[in-house]
CSV table of C-alpha atoms and ligand atoms in Angstrom, one decimal:
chain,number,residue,atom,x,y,z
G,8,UNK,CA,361.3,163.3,32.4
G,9,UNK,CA,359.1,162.3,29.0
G,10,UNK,CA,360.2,164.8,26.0
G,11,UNK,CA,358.7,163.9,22.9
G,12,UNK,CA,358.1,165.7,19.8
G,13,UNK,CA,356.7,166.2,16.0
G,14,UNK,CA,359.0,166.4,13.5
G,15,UNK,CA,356.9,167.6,10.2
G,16,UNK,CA,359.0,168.3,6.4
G,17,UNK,CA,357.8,171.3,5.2
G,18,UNK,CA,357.3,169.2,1.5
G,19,UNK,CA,353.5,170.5,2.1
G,20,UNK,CA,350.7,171.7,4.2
G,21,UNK,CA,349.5,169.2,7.0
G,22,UNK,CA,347.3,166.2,6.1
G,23,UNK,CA,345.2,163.6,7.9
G,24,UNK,CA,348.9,161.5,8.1
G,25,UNK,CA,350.2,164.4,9.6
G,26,UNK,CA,348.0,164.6,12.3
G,27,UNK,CA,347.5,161.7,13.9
G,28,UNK,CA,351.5,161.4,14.2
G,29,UNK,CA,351.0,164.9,15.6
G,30,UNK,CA,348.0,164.4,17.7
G,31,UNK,CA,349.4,160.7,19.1
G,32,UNK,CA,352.9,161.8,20.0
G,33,UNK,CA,351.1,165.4,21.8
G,34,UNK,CA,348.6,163.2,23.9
G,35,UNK,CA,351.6,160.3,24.8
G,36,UNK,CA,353.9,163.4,26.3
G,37,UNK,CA,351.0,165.3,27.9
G,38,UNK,CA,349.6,162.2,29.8
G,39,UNK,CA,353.0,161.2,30.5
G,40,UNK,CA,353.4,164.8,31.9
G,41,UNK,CA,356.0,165.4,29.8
G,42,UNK,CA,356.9,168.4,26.7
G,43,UNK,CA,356.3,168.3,23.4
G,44,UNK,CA,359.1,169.9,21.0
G,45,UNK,CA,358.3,171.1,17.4
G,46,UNK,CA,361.2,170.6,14.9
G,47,UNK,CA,361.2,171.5,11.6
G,48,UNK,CA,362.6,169.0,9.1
G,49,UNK,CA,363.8,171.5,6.1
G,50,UNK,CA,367.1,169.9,5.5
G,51,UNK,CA,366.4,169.1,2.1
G,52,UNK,CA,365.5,172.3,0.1
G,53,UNK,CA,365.0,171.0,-3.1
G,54,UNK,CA,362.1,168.9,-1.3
G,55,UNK,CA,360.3,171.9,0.3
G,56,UNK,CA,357.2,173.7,-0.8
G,57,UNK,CA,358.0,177.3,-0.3
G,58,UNK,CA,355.5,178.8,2.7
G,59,UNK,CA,354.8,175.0,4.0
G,60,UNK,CA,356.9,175.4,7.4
G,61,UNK,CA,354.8,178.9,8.3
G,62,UNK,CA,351.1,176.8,7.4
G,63,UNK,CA,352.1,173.9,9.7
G,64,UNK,CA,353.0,175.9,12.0
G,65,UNK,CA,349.8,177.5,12.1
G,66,UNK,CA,347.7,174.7,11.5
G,67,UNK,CA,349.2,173.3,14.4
G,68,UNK,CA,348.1,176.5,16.2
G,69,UNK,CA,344.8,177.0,14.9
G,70,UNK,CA,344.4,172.9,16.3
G,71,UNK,CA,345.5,173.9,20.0
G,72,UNK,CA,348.4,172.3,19.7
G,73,UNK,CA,351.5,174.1,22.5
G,74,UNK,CA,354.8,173.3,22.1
G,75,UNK,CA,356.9,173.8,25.3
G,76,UNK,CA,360.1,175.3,23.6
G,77,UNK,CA,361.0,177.3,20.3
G,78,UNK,CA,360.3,175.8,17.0
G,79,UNK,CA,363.8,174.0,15.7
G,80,UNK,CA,364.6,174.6,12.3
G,81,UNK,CA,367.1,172.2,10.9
G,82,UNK,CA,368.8,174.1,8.4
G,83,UNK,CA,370.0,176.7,10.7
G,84,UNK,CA,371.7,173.6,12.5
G,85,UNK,CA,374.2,172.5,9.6
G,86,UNK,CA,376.8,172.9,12.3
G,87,UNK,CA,375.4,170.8,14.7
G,88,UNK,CA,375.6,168.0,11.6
G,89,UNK,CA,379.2,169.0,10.5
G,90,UNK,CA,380.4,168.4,14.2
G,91,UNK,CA,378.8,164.7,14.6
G,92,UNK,CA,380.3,164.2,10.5
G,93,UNK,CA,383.7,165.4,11.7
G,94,UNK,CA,383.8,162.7,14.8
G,95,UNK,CA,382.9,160.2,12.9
G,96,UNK,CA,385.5,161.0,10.1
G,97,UNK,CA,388.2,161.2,13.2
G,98,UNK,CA,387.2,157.4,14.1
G,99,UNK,CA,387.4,156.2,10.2
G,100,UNK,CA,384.2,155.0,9.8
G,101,UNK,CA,383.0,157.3,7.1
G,102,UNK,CA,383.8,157.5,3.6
G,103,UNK,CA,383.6,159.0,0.3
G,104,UNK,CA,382.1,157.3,-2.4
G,105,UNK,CA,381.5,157.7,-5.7
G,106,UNK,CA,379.5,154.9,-7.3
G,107,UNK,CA,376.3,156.2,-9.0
G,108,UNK,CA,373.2,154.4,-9.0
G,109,UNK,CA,373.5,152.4,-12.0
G,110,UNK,CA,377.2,151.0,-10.9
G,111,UNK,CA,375.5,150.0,-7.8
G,112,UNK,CA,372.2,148.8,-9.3
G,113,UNK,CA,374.8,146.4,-11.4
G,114,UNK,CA,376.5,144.7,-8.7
G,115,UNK,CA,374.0,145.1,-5.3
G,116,UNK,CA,371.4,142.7,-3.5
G,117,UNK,CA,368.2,144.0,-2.6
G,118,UNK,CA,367.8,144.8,0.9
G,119,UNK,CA,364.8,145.6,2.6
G,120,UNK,CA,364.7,149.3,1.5
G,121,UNK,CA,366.3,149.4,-2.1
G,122,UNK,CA,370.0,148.0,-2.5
G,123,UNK,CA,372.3,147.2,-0.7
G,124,UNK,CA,375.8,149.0,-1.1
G,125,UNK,CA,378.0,146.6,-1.7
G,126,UNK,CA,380.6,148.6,-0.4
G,127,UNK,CA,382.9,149.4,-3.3
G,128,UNK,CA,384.1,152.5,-2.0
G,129,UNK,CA,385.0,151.2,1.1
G,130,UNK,CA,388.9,150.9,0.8
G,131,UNK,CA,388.7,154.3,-1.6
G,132,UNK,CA,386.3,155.6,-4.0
G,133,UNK,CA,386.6,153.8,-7.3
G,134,UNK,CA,386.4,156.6,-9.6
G,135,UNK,CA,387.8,160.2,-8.1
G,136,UNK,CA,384.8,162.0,-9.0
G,137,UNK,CA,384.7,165.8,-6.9
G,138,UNK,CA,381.0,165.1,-6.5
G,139,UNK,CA,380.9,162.5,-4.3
G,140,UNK,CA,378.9,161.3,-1.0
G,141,UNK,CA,379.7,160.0,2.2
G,142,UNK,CA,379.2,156.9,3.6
G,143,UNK,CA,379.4,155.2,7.1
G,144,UNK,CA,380.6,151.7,7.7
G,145,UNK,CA,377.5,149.0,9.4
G,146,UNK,CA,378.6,146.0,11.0
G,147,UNK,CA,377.5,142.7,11.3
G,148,UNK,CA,376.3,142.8,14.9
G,149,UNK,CA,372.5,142.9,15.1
G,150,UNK,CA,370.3,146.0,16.2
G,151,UNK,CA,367.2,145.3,18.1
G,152,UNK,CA,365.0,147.4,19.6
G,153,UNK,CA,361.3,146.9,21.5
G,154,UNK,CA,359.0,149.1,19.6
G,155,UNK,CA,356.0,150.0,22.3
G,156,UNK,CA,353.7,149.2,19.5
G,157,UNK,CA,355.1,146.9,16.9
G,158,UNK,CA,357.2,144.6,19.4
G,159,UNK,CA,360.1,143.1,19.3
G,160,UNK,CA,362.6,144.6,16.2
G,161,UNK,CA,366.1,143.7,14.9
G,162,UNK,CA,367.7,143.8,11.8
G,163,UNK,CA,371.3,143.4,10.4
G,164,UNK,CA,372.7,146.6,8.9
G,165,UNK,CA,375.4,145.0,6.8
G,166,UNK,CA,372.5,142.6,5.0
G,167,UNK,CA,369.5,144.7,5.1
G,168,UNK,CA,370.6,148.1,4.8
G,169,UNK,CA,374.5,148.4,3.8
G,170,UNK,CA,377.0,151.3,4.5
G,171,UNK,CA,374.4,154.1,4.1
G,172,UNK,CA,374.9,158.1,3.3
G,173,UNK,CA,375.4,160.4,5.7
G,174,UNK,CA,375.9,163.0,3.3
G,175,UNK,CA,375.1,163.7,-0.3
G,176,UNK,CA,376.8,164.1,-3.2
G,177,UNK,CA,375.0,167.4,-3.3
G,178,UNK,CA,376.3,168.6,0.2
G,179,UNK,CA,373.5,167.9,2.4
G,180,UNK,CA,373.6,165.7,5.6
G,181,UNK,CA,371.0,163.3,5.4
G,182,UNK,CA,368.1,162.9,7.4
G,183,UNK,CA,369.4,159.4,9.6
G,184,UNK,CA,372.4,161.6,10.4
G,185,UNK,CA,370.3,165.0,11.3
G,186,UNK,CA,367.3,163.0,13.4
G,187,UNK,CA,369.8,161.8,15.5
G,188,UNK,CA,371.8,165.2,16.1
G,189,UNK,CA,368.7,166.6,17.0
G,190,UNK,CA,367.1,164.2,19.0
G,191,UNK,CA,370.2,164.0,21.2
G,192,UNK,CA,370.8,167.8,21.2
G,193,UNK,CA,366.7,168.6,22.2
G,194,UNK,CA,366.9,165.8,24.8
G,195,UNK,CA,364.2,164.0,23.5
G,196,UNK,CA,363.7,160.8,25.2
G,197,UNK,CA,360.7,159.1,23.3
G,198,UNK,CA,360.0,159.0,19.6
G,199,UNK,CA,356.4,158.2,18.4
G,200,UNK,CA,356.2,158.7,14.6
G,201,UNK,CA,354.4,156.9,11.6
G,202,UNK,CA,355.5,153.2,10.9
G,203,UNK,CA,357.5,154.5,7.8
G,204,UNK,CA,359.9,155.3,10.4
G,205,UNK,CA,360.3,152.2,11.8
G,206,UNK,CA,362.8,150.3,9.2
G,207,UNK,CA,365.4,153.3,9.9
G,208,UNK,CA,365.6,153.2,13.8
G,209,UNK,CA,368.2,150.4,13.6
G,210,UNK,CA,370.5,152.9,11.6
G,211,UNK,CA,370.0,155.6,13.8
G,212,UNK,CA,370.4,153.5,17.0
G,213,UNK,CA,373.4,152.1,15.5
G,214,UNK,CA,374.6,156.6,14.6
G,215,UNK,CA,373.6,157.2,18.5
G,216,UNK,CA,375.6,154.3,19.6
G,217,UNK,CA,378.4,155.8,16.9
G,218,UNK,CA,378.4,159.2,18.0
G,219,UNK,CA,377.7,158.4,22.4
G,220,UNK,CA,374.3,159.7,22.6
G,221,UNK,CA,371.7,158.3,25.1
G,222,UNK,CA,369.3,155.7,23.8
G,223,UNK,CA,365.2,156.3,23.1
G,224,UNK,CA,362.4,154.6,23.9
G,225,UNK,CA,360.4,153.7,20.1
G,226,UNK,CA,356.7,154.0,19.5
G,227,UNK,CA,355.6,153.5,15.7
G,228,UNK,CA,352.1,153.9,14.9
G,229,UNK,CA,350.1,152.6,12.0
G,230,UNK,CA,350.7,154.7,8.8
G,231,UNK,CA,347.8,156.9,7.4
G,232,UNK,CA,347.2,154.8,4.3
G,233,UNK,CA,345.0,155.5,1.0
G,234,UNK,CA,342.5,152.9,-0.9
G,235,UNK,CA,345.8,151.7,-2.7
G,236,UNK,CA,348.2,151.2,0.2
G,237,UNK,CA,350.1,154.4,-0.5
G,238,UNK,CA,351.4,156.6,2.4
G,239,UNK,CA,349.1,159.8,2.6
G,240,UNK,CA,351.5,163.0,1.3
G,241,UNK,CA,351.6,166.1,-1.2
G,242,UNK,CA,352.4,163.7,-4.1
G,243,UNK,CA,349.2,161.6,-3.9
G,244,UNK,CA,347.6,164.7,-2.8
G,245,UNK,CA,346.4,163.7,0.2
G,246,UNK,CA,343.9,167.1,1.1
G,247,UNK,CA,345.1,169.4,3.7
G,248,UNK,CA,343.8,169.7,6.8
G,249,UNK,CA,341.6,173.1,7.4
G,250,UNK,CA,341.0,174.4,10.5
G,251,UNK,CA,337.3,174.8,10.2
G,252,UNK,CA,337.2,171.1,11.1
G,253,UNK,CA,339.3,170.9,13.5
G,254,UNK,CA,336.8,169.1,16.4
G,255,UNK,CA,336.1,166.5,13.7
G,256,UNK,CA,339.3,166.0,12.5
G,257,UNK,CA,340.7,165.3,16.1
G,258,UNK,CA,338.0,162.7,16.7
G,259,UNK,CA,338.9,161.1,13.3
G,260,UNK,CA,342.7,161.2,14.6
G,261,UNK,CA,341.6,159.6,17.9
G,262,UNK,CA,339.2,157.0,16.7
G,263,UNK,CA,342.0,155.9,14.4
G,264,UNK,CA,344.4,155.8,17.0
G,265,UNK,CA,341.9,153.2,18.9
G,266,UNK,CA,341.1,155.9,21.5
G,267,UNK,CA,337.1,155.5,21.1
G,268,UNK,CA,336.5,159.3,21.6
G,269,UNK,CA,332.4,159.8,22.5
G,270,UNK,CA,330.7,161.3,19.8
G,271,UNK,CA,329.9,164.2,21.8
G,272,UNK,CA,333.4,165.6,21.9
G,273,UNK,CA,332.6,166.7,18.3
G,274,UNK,CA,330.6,169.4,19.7
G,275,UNK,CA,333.4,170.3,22.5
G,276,UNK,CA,335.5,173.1,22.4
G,277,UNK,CA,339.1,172.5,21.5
G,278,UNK,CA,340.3,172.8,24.6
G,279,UNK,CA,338.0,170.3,26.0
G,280,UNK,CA,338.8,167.8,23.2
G,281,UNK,CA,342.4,168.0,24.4
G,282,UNK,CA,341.4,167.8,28.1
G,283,UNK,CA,339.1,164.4,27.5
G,284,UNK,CA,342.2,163.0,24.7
G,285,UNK,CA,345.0,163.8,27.0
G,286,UNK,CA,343.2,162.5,30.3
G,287,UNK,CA,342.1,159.2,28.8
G,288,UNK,CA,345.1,158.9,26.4
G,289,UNK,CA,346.1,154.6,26.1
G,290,UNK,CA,348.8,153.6,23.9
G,291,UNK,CA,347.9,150.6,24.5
G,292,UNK,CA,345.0,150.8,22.5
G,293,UNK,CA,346.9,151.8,19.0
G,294,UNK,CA,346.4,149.3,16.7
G,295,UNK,CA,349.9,147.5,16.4
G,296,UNK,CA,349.3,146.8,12.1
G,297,UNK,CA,352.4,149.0,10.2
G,298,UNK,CA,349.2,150.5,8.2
G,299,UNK,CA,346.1,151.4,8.7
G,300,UNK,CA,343.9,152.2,5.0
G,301,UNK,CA,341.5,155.0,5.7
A,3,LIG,N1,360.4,164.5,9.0
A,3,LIG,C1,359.9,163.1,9.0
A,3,LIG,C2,358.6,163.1,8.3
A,3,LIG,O1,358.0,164.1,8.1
A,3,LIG,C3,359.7,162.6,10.4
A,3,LIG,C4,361.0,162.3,11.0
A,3,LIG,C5,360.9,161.6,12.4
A,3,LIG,O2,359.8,161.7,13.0
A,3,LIG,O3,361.9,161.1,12.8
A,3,LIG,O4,358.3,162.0,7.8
């Protein structure tokens, strides 16, 4: 059984990037007869544009998309998180820490996504500070992965990433710690999401091997990228997608996802454009570059 699914943040109303995450993970579950699961990502509230969640929803809607179960939200799921924190704290390989980002910034190596903690917390938090996050403990041992587009994967947590946070100084679980939750909880077996994505599957292979839970297949596609490299989102005001164009906007999702839609579809009825996408859906065709500049 294929269950796939679309995990938006409700930081703002759907763009372009949006869609062809949403549109290629749709078409791989439907041809692969499988469901497709909506799941809200409004853990961090600070982050969230107040009415966003409803106008994805919508927009996703007003596209055709059908998602076979109810819409997860995850801050109605803090429990879920607290459980998965709690086993870990009952193995000891979480802890608090207290350094700030300057006494990191004076003593770590870059990594491949910022610095590396260099773990001065590990054996007790240097300062007792009441504010403080949480950190689990990486090995050395290497985590690869076959990505179904971009290949072959591995990395080493303890050089490229360090101990990373599981929860914030500010109380919230982090998103490598609630992805995993809730992929394991909705039984999702397959993940296809933007190539963003892709240099934080090793941490949360390395959680699900943590925490017991069943391992996914990996499908990153190229990220939705502007004149100047930049990711396509709310800050660089990427516009929002209006439903008026949907036909169009579904071709320009297909053609970019290699899928050589005929020009005709443009003309189709949704519903037809879904029928000709899901029947002649190939991931193979995907472009395997980490970005694609539209
Ligand atoms: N919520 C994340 C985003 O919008 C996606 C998370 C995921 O697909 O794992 O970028």
């Amino acid at each position: 059984m294929y269950v796939g699914r679309f995990a938006p943040s409700p930081t703002g109303p759907l763009h372009f990037g949006s869609l062809v995450a949403a549109v290629a993970s749709y078409c791989e579950a439907k041809a692969n007869q499988g469901q497709w699961l909506v799941r809200m990502e409004d853990l961090d509230k600070p982050r969230e544009m107040i009415g966003a969640a409803d106008d994805i929803l919508h927009t996703l809607v007003a596209f055709g998309f059908q998602w076979d179960d109810e819409v997860v939200y995850q801050s109605q799921r803090t429990s879920l998180y607290q459980e998965a924190f709690e086993q870990l704290q009952r193995k000891g390989l979480i802890y608090p820490c207290s350094c700030s980002r300057k006494e990191i910034a004076d003593s770590a190596n870059n990594g491949i996504e910022g610095l590396v903690y260099p773990g001065a917390c590990r054996n007790g938090m240097l300062q007792l500070r009441s504010q403080h996050a949480w950190r689990v403990k990486v090995t050395d041992e290497m985590i690869s992965f076959n990505d179904a587009i971009q290949g072959h994967q591995s990395q080493l947590l303890s050089r490229d990433i360090g101990d990373f946070v599981l929860k914030r100084a500010d109380g919230l679980f982090a998103y490598q710690l609630a992805v995993v939750v809730d992929d394991a909880s909705q039984h999702i077996t397959h993940i296809l999401r933007g190539a963003d994505l892709l240099n934080s599957t090793p941490r949360q292979i390395y959680l699900q091997q943590l925490l017991g839970f069943n391992k996914l297949d990996y499908a990153h596609i190229p990220l939705v990228v502007n004149e100047s490299g930049d990711k396509l989102s709310k800050q660089n005001l990427a516009q929002p997608i209006k439903k008026e164009h949907a036909p169009q906007l579904i071709f320009d999702a297909l053609v970019f996802l290699g899928q050589n839609p005929p020009l005709s579809i443009k003309q189709s009825t949704l519903s037809e454009i879904w029928e000709w996408a899901i029947t002649n859906w190939q991931l193979s065709k995907i472009s395997h570059k980490p970005s694609i500049n539209i």
